[in-house]
């Protein structure tokens, strides 16, 4: 029996897609920079079906690309050519919401927004939030160790995990559900899942630690003269306000693009080179007065401050930052460099990134924005051909010179494989490779992601 016939038997005819038109949306990534042909796309409905799919692929020696919402930005969720895409989109469900403990178990294919909606009704929230919330899945967020806008307060996805269920390439199931707040029985295998980018196992369920839902929030956008002023203001806001949830930076070039492609108006009439968005939140009292008072102490220019406490106003200000990804994608196929540097080098990175790009390609456009509170900057480059890596390399070289990391929250994927050793060193990558070889000796899970495939 052929592999595709075997897969049809496991998941059913309707969920084993071999028709190119039906496969297409699973074969190209969100940026359109990365794509490849799949032998088939399979959509298992249960952990048992995942086991059977992986066993069949391992027996046939055919690679498997796990895919959640396909919102990843480093090419790790789409085939390189000839693999099976294992879509988790039918592995959905919200189980065992423990409203006393603040914990929930979710199917790996459940979108973040669906989890948020379910737990918010019960007075809880998810510690990680990001702009792709309607589509990004919890499994994909664990696999990439997603960060997002609230890392300052709650940490990345790894910190939200209390337990997991996953299937290894040999079909064995690792299951530790429900999780425990204190659990020191050997190696932290869940921690290893976070950031594994589909190279070690297919995550099928996740037990999440929840955070209290905040009744009161306020958002402000400040216009500033330069990136250094934004970094300084972010530091002062963090020191003064325990309620800080998010600190985000964007520039006037980015705002211009967002206004071109989304129906939004600027935060205030007078434009500034750089903007800092701050969100504060509190469970008991409205933090708006404290925020306004602290902004006053920063000597912020009155013409360049906008504050909103109501939901519509907060949404309006957040759109200015969150719509960057989409606006850039509308302009062209971007090169996306998600990096972080020590905070005292952040302003230098924002200032120097466009120049290192311009030195190589005078027509390229560089738009930077990011999570300034935790040192994470997203440098997007428009202009170079998809396979022209010269400007990417120049920015990543600069990041290493500044003592930073070449992958902050999106992962390595296929985009930065060549940079893993440069960033982590030969010994660390050899240790990672040993783990990969032990978990996946046949090398069938996500070949070409993180490491060159063998
Ligand atoms: P996919 O894109 O489908 O897959 C991503 C990786 O995870 C791939 O390597 C894939 O093989 C692996 N994978 C997926 N599911 C599983 C599974 N069940 N088991 C094993 N491996 C799996 N990211 C951030 O960190 N912070 C942000 O603020 C942020 N904002 C974004 C905003 C927009 C508009 C967009 C488009 C993307 C954004 N991202 C952000 C990137 C993306 O949303 C995250 O990387 C997210 O975690 C990917 O989830 P996904 O379900 O789409 O995974
Ligand atoms: C963001 O913070 O907006 C994202 O991580 C996505 C991007 O880099 O555009
Ligand atoms: Zn981000």
XYZ file of C-alpha atoms and ligand atoms in Angstrom:
517
model
C 0.000 0.000 0.000
C 1.342 3.485 -0.800
C 1.967 5.942 2.042
C -0.884 8.194 0.923
C -3.287 5.233 0.842
C -2.177 4.291 4.361
C -2.692 7.884 5.533
C -6.168 7.965 3.930
C -7.099 4.910 5.949
C -5.916 6.553 9.165
C -7.481 10.025 8.871
C -10.191 9.411 6.304
C -10.397 10.441 2.649
C -11.525 14.033 3.403
C -8.570 14.729 5.650
C -5.766 13.427 3.495
C -5.319 16.154 0.880
C -3.348 15.343 -2.239
C -5.081 17.683 -4.705
C -2.678 20.634 -5.316
C -5.502 23.180 -4.985
C -6.460 21.828 -1.556
C -2.834 21.583 -0.400
C -1.896 25.092 -1.517
C -2.702 27.074 1.633
C -0.656 24.602 3.711
C 2.356 24.863 1.414
C 3.164 28.564 1.614
C 3.922 30.452 4.785
C 2.330 33.642 6.050
C 5.015 35.885 4.512
C 4.991 34.053 1.124
C 8.803 33.904 1.366
C 8.804 30.166 2.101
C 6.996 27.427 0.236
C 7.372 23.830 -0.928
C 5.315 20.952 -2.242
C 3.829 18.413 0.161
C 3.288 14.764 -0.713
C 0.000 15.183 1.171
C -1.571 17.204 3.957
C -3.109 15.104 6.735
C -5.462 16.381 9.389
C -5.706 13.848 12.234
C -8.562 14.226 14.727
C -7.021 12.473 17.744
C -3.746 11.641 19.427
C -4.186 8.030 18.300
C -4.426 9.174 14.672
C -1.249 11.243 15.147
C 0.486 8.097 16.439
C -0.607 6.129 13.370
C 0.382 8.926 10.954
C 3.861 9.225 12.466
C 4.392 5.460 12.442
C 3.364 5.228 8.791
C 5.670 8.106 7.803
C 8.578 6.705 9.846
C 8.134 3.289 8.211
C 8.150 4.938 4.789
C 11.096 7.186 5.736
C 9.107 10.269 4.689
C 9.526 13.570 6.537
C 6.687 15.183 8.509
C 6.148 18.913 8.916
C 3.892 19.686 11.892
C 1.707 22.704 11.170
C -0.655 24.651 13.406
C -2.086 27.984 12.261
C 0.755 28.529 9.749
C 1.410 32.013 11.136
C 5.076 31.219 11.815
C 7.509 33.691 10.269
C 10.692 31.642 9.772
C 9.573 29.022 7.233
C 9.353 26.127 9.715
C 5.688 25.311 9.184
C 5.713 24.596 5.452
C 7.268 21.708 3.515
C 10.657 21.932 1.866
C 9.517 19.455 -0.808
C 8.116 15.927 -0.576
C 7.128 15.838 3.117
C 3.773 15.155 4.708
C 2.239 18.208 6.389
C 0.588 17.119 9.635
C -1.977 19.823 10.344
C -3.172 20.061 13.944
C -6.247 22.096 13.036
C -8.633 19.288 14.074
C -6.849 18.671 17.395
C -8.986 21.283 19.079
C -10.829 21.457 22.369
C -10.820 23.027 25.781
C -10.869 20.499 28.620
C -10.571 20.468 32.390
C -10.742 24.190 33.092
C -9.913 24.339 36.810
C -11.220 27.706 37.947
C -9.736 27.359 41.442
C -6.233 26.431 40.347
C -6.298 28.617 37.215
C -5.325 25.854 34.806
C -6.738 24.504 31.570
C -5.926 21.743 29.093
C -6.266 22.585 25.417
C -5.914 20.659 22.177
C -2.739 21.724 20.371
C -4.685 22.975 17.355
C -6.863 25.361 19.345
C -6.399 29.007 18.369
C -5.190 31.344 21.094
C -8.286 33.575 20.729
C -10.581 30.597 21.410
C -8.676 29.799 24.606
C -8.745 33.453 25.654
C -12.514 33.625 25.135
C -13.142 30.468 27.152
C -10.955 31.284 30.125
C -11.908 34.983 30.298
C -15.497 33.949 30.951
C -14.181 32.202 34.038
C -12.197 35.238 35.249
C -8.827 34.031 33.978
C -6.572 34.929 31.061
C -3.677 33.460 29.062
C -0.254 34.897 29.963
C 0.879 35.160 26.326
C -0.916 37.371 23.820
C 0.036 38.191 20.242
C -1.332 39.813 17.110
C -1.930 36.469 15.331
C -4.239 35.321 18.158
C -7.160 34.411 15.862
C -5.092 31.865 13.927
C -1.976 30.914 15.887
C -2.485 27.657 17.778
C -1.395 26.776 21.275
C 0.729 23.888 19.914
C 2.499 26.207 17.477
C 3.004 28.761 20.234
C 4.653 26.144 22.444
C 6.728 24.809 19.542
C 8.066 28.317 18.841
C 8.122 29.398 22.523
C 6.095 32.418 21.408
C 6.631 35.688 23.222
C 4.240 38.465 22.262
C 3.289 41.626 24.059
C 3.102 40.539 27.710
C 6.462 38.805 28.195
C 7.513 41.538 30.613
C 4.763 40.513 32.982
C 4.235 36.788 32.369
C 7.185 35.463 30.372
C 7.009 33.511 27.089
C 5.033 30.351 26.308
C 7.468 28.056 28.131
C 6.479 29.758 31.383
C 2.762 29.088 30.815
C 3.174 25.307 30.454
C 2.237 23.018 33.320
C 1.985 19.838 31.298
C 1.761 18.457 27.814
C 0.969 15.485 25.652
C 3.104 14.799 22.593
C 3.828 11.993 20.167
C 7.392 11.050 19.274
C 8.292 9.904 15.751
C 8.258 6.232 16.859
C 4.621 6.679 17.872
C 5.244 6.695 21.631
C 3.077 9.099 23.610
C 4.489 11.365 26.326
C 1.657 12.465 28.571
C 1.746 14.445 31.798
C -1.706 15.961 32.251
C -2.764 17.639 34.405
C 0.450 19.396 35.279
C 1.597 20.380 38.714
C 2.973 23.746 39.853
C 5.776 21.820 41.520
C 7.093 18.900 39.503
C 10.733 17.920 39.784
C 10.625 14.339 38.628
C 13.561 14.327 36.268
C 14.211 16.335 33.157
C 11.800 19.096 32.167
C 10.548 17.545 28.934
C 7.834 20.186 28.562
C 10.535 22.848 28.698
C 12.253 20.988 25.866
C 9.050 21.047 23.814
C 9.006 24.844 24.088
C 11.110 26.107 21.198
C 11.548 22.644 19.619
C 9.888 23.895 16.381
C 8.361 20.539 15.495
C 11.727 18.746 15.414
C 11.279 16.445 18.425
C 7.606 15.472 18.733
C 4.126 16.505 17.674
C 2.464 18.314 20.566
C -1.159 17.202 20.885
C -2.327 18.765 24.165
C -1.047 21.461 26.515
C -1.893 22.181 30.152
C -1.656 25.940 30.652
C -1.132 27.959 33.791
C -3.601 30.888 33.641
C -3.202 34.428 34.943
C -5.939 36.526 36.548
C -8.066 38.502 34.108
C -7.441 42.201 34.607
C -10.540 44.314 35.095
C -8.823 47.638 34.413
C -6.434 48.564 31.653
C -5.076 51.741 30.113
C -2.933 52.336 27.044
C -0.824 55.338 26.102
C 1.195 56.219 23.016
C 3.990 58.771 23.328
C 5.788 60.444 20.452
C 9.537 60.776 21.007
C 12.558 62.260 19.296
C 14.655 59.113 18.935
C 14.993 55.444 19.944
C 17.209 56.291 22.937
C 14.414 58.459 24.427
C 12.004 55.550 23.950
C 14.308 53.087 25.717
C 14.831 55.554 28.586
C 11.093 56.209 28.915
C 10.373 52.451 28.855
C 12.834 51.901 31.706
C 11.342 54.714 33.780
C 7.804 53.445 33.217
C 8.827 49.929 34.301
C 10.440 51.241 37.471
C 7.531 53.526 38.371
C 4.559 51.288 37.528
C 4.239 47.707 38.754
C 1.149 47.467 36.550
C 3.073 47.607 33.234
C 1.920 44.849 30.860
C 3.450 45.889 27.551
C 6.034 48.328 26.196
C 6.186 48.505 22.408
C 8.165 50.663 20.000
C 7.439 51.685 16.421
C 8.704 54.391 14.114
C 7.055 56.995 11.935
C 7.916 55.005 8.774
C 6.005 52.047 10.193
C 3.076 54.244 11.225
C 2.958 55.653 7.695
C 2.679 52.128 6.251
C -0.004 51.120 8.746
C -2.032 54.206 7.849
C -1.667 53.368 4.164
C -3.024 49.838 4.539
C -5.368 49.949 7.531
C -8.147 52.310 8.419
C -6.419 54.004 11.323
C -5.580 57.573 12.190
C -2.397 58.763 13.897
C -2.426 58.889 17.712
C -2.114 62.720 17.715
C -1.835 65.444 15.117
C 1.889 66.100 15.379
C 4.109 63.295 14.093
C 7.306 62.148 15.821
C 10.205 59.933 14.629
C 9.555 57.229 17.250
C 6.540 56.073 19.281
C 6.344 54.169 22.554
C 3.152 52.307 23.414
C 2.633 51.383 27.051
C -0.184 49.276 28.469
C -0.890 48.982 32.198
C -3.398 46.697 33.873
C -4.710 46.021 37.331
C -7.260 43.666 38.842
C -8.615 45.970 41.558
C -8.170 49.623 40.675
C -8.074 51.709 37.518
C -4.386 52.384 36.762
C -5.081 55.337 34.404
C -4.294 58.097 36.918
C -0.989 56.485 37.864
C -0.115 56.120 34.186
C -0.959 59.738 33.421
C 0.974 60.913 36.478
C 4.046 58.930 35.463
C 3.857 60.192 31.890
C 3.752 63.721 33.311
C 6.916 63.054 35.298
C 8.632 61.968 32.052
C 8.209 65.512 30.720
C 6.469 64.053 27.681
C 5.433 66.672 25.166
C 1.681 67.295 25.661
C 1.167 67.408 21.892
C 2.534 63.903 21.548
C 0.666 61.859 24.147
C -2.551 59.883 23.684
C -4.159 57.912 26.504
C -7.172 55.580 26.410
C -8.892 53.581 29.135
C -12.043 52.480 27.317
C -11.920 49.299 25.224
C -12.457 51.052 21.874
C -9.776 53.651 22.543
C -7.279 51.054 23.722
C -7.974 48.959 20.620
C -7.464 51.992 18.395
C -4.033 52.681 19.887
C -3.010 49.006 19.783
C -3.919 48.815 16.086
C -1.149 51.314 15.331
C 1.374 48.762 16.564
C -0.310 45.414 15.803
C -1.134 46.193 12.165
C 2.547 46.564 11.234
C 2.997 42.891 10.254
C 0.040 42.908 7.889
C 0.820 46.359 6.425
C 4.373 45.293 5.575
C 3.108 42.046 4.013
C 0.751 44.055 1.831
C 3.685 46.076 0.478
C 5.680 43.012 -0.557
C 7.334 39.785 0.550
C 9.323 40.805 3.615
C 12.547 39.481 5.053
C 11.737 39.260 8.767
C 14.497 39.369 11.338
C 13.291 38.770 14.860
C 16.179 39.509 17.202
C 16.937 40.672 20.711
C 19.805 42.594 22.257
C 20.679 43.716 25.795
C 18.467 46.693 26.493
C 21.371 49.169 26.613
C 22.134 48.304 22.951
C 18.511 48.473 21.758
C 18.522 52.095 20.585
C 21.783 51.486 18.728
C 20.227 48.509 16.933
C 17.145 50.510 15.900
C 19.412 53.256 14.563
C 22.029 51.098 12.836
C 19.851 48.364 11.268
C 18.573 50.589 8.395
C 22.120 51.761 7.629
C 23.620 48.269 7.389
C 20.785 47.334 5.033
C 21.147 50.520 2.959
C 24.893 49.963 2.631
C 24.158 46.723 0.736
C 20.949 47.646 -1.046
C 20.163 51.302 -1.563
C 16.587 50.596 -2.654
C 15.610 48.311 0.253
C 13.239 49.651 2.903
C 13.785 48.743 6.562
C 10.938 49.011 9.055
C 11.652 48.252 12.704
C 9.272 47.799 15.609
C 9.080 45.529 18.567
C 8.803 44.683 22.194
C 11.183 47.299 23.595
C 10.438 46.288 27.192
C 12.206 42.947 26.741
C 14.840 43.940 24.156
C 13.136 42.254 21.183
C 13.180 44.117 17.850
C 11.533 43.031 14.582
C 13.499 44.269 11.594
C 11.511 43.842 8.371
C 13.225 44.436 5.036
C 11.293 45.041 1.825
C 12.999 44.913 -1.560
C 15.557 42.093 -1.731
C 14.563 38.925 -3.597
C 13.281 36.116 -1.374
C 16.483 34.103 -1.759
C 18.875 37.050 -1.386
C 20.219 36.736 2.140
C 22.836 39.493 2.083
C 20.833 42.083 4.015
C 19.553 39.464 6.498
C 23.132 38.428 7.188
C 24.239 42.020 7.692
C 21.529 42.662 10.289
C 22.230 39.383 12.112
C 25.971 40.186 12.097
C 25.148 43.531 13.730
C 22.996 41.775 16.345
C 25.860 39.461 17.329
C 28.237 42.442 17.468
C 25.811 44.050 19.943
C 25.791 40.882 22.092
C 22.275 39.816 21.070
C 20.367 36.738 19.957
C 19.469 36.037 16.306
C 16.123 34.473 17.278
C 14.053 36.124 20.000
C 10.521 34.753 19.699
C 9.834 33.353 16.202
C 12.485 30.613 16.228
C 15.184 29.518 13.806
C 12.972 27.691 11.290
C 14.706 27.301 7.947
C 15.471 31.023 7.792
C 18.348 31.108 10.281
C 19.808 27.592 10.255
C 23.179 28.974 9.175
C 23.189 31.294 12.169
C 22.509 28.785 14.946
C 26.163 27.819 15.446
C 27.299 31.449 15.155
C 24.861 32.395 17.912
C 25.031 29.414 20.283
C 28.466 27.921 19.608
C 29.564 24.485 18.392
C 29.198 22.752 21.784
C 25.641 23.926 22.440
C 24.516 22.993 18.938
C 26.175 19.558 19.256
C 24.201 19.042 22.494
C 20.981 20.036 20.699
C 21.824 17.725 17.808
C 22.374 14.829 20.263
C 18.865 15.412 21.660
C 17.423 15.535 18.155
C 19.175 12.282 17.189
C 17.963 10.522 20.354
C 14.327 11.598 19.917
C 14.154 11.302 16.144
C 16.864 8.890 14.964
C 15.294 8.634 11.503
C 15.310 12.428 11.143
C 11.705 12.495 9.930
C 10.401 15.389 12.025
C 10.700 18.762 10.337
C 13.902 18.030 8.384
C 15.802 21.207 7.567
C 14.416 23.159 10.530
C 16.931 24.207 13.225
C 19.670 22.050 11.645
C 20.649 21.147 8.101
C 18.883 17.863 7.317
C 21.171 14.817 7.145
P 2.867 27.342 12.765
O 3.222 28.554 12.035
O 1.916 26.412 12.123
O 4.208 26.525 13.133
C 5.300 27.186 13.729
C 6.350 26.126 14.109
O 5.833 25.274 15.131
C 6.745 25.201 12.972
O 8.103 24.850 13.109
C 5.868 23.982 13.177
O 6.438 22.803 12.640
C 5.775 23.915 14.687
N 4.512 23.365 15.193
C 3.258 23.884 15.039
N 2.371 23.159 15.722
C 3.056 22.143 16.307
C 2.681 21.057 17.142
N 1.436 20.868 17.540
N 3.651 20.209 17.563
C 4.946 20.384 17.193
N 5.358 21.409 16.409
C 4.420 22.272 15.975
N 5.126 35.419 17.391
C 5.526 35.810 18.618
O 6.255 35.080 19.304
N 5.131 37.022 19.132
C 4.328 37.861 18.456
O 4.025 38.942 18.932
C 3.861 37.445 17.180
N 3.008 38.227 16.484
C 2.585 37.824 15.248
C 1.704 38.625 14.542
C 1.275 38.255 13.279
C 0.303 39.133 12.541
C 1.756 37.053 12.696
C 1.309 36.612 11.340
C 2.630 36.238 13.394
C 3.046 36.616 14.671
N 3.921 35.823 15.417
C 4.318 36.201 16.668
C 4.428 34.575 14.847
C 3.502 33.352 15.057
O 2.181 33.736 15.275
C 4.017 32.499 16.222
O 5.290 31.977 15.893
C 3.076 31.357 16.600
O 3.575 30.778 17.769
C 2.936 30.300 15.517
O 1.807 29.489 15.811
P 1.132 28.624 14.659
O 0.097 27.769 15.261
O 0.711 29.480 13.550
O 2.366 27.695 14.232
C 4.998 41.276 16.214
O 5.407 41.500 17.345
O 4.257 42.057 15.605
C 5.386 40.001 15.582
O 6.189 39.189 16.319
C 5.247 39.765 14.162
C 6.258 40.514 13.319
O 7.462 40.370 13.490
O 5.832 41.221 12.422
Zn 6.772 40.149 18.158
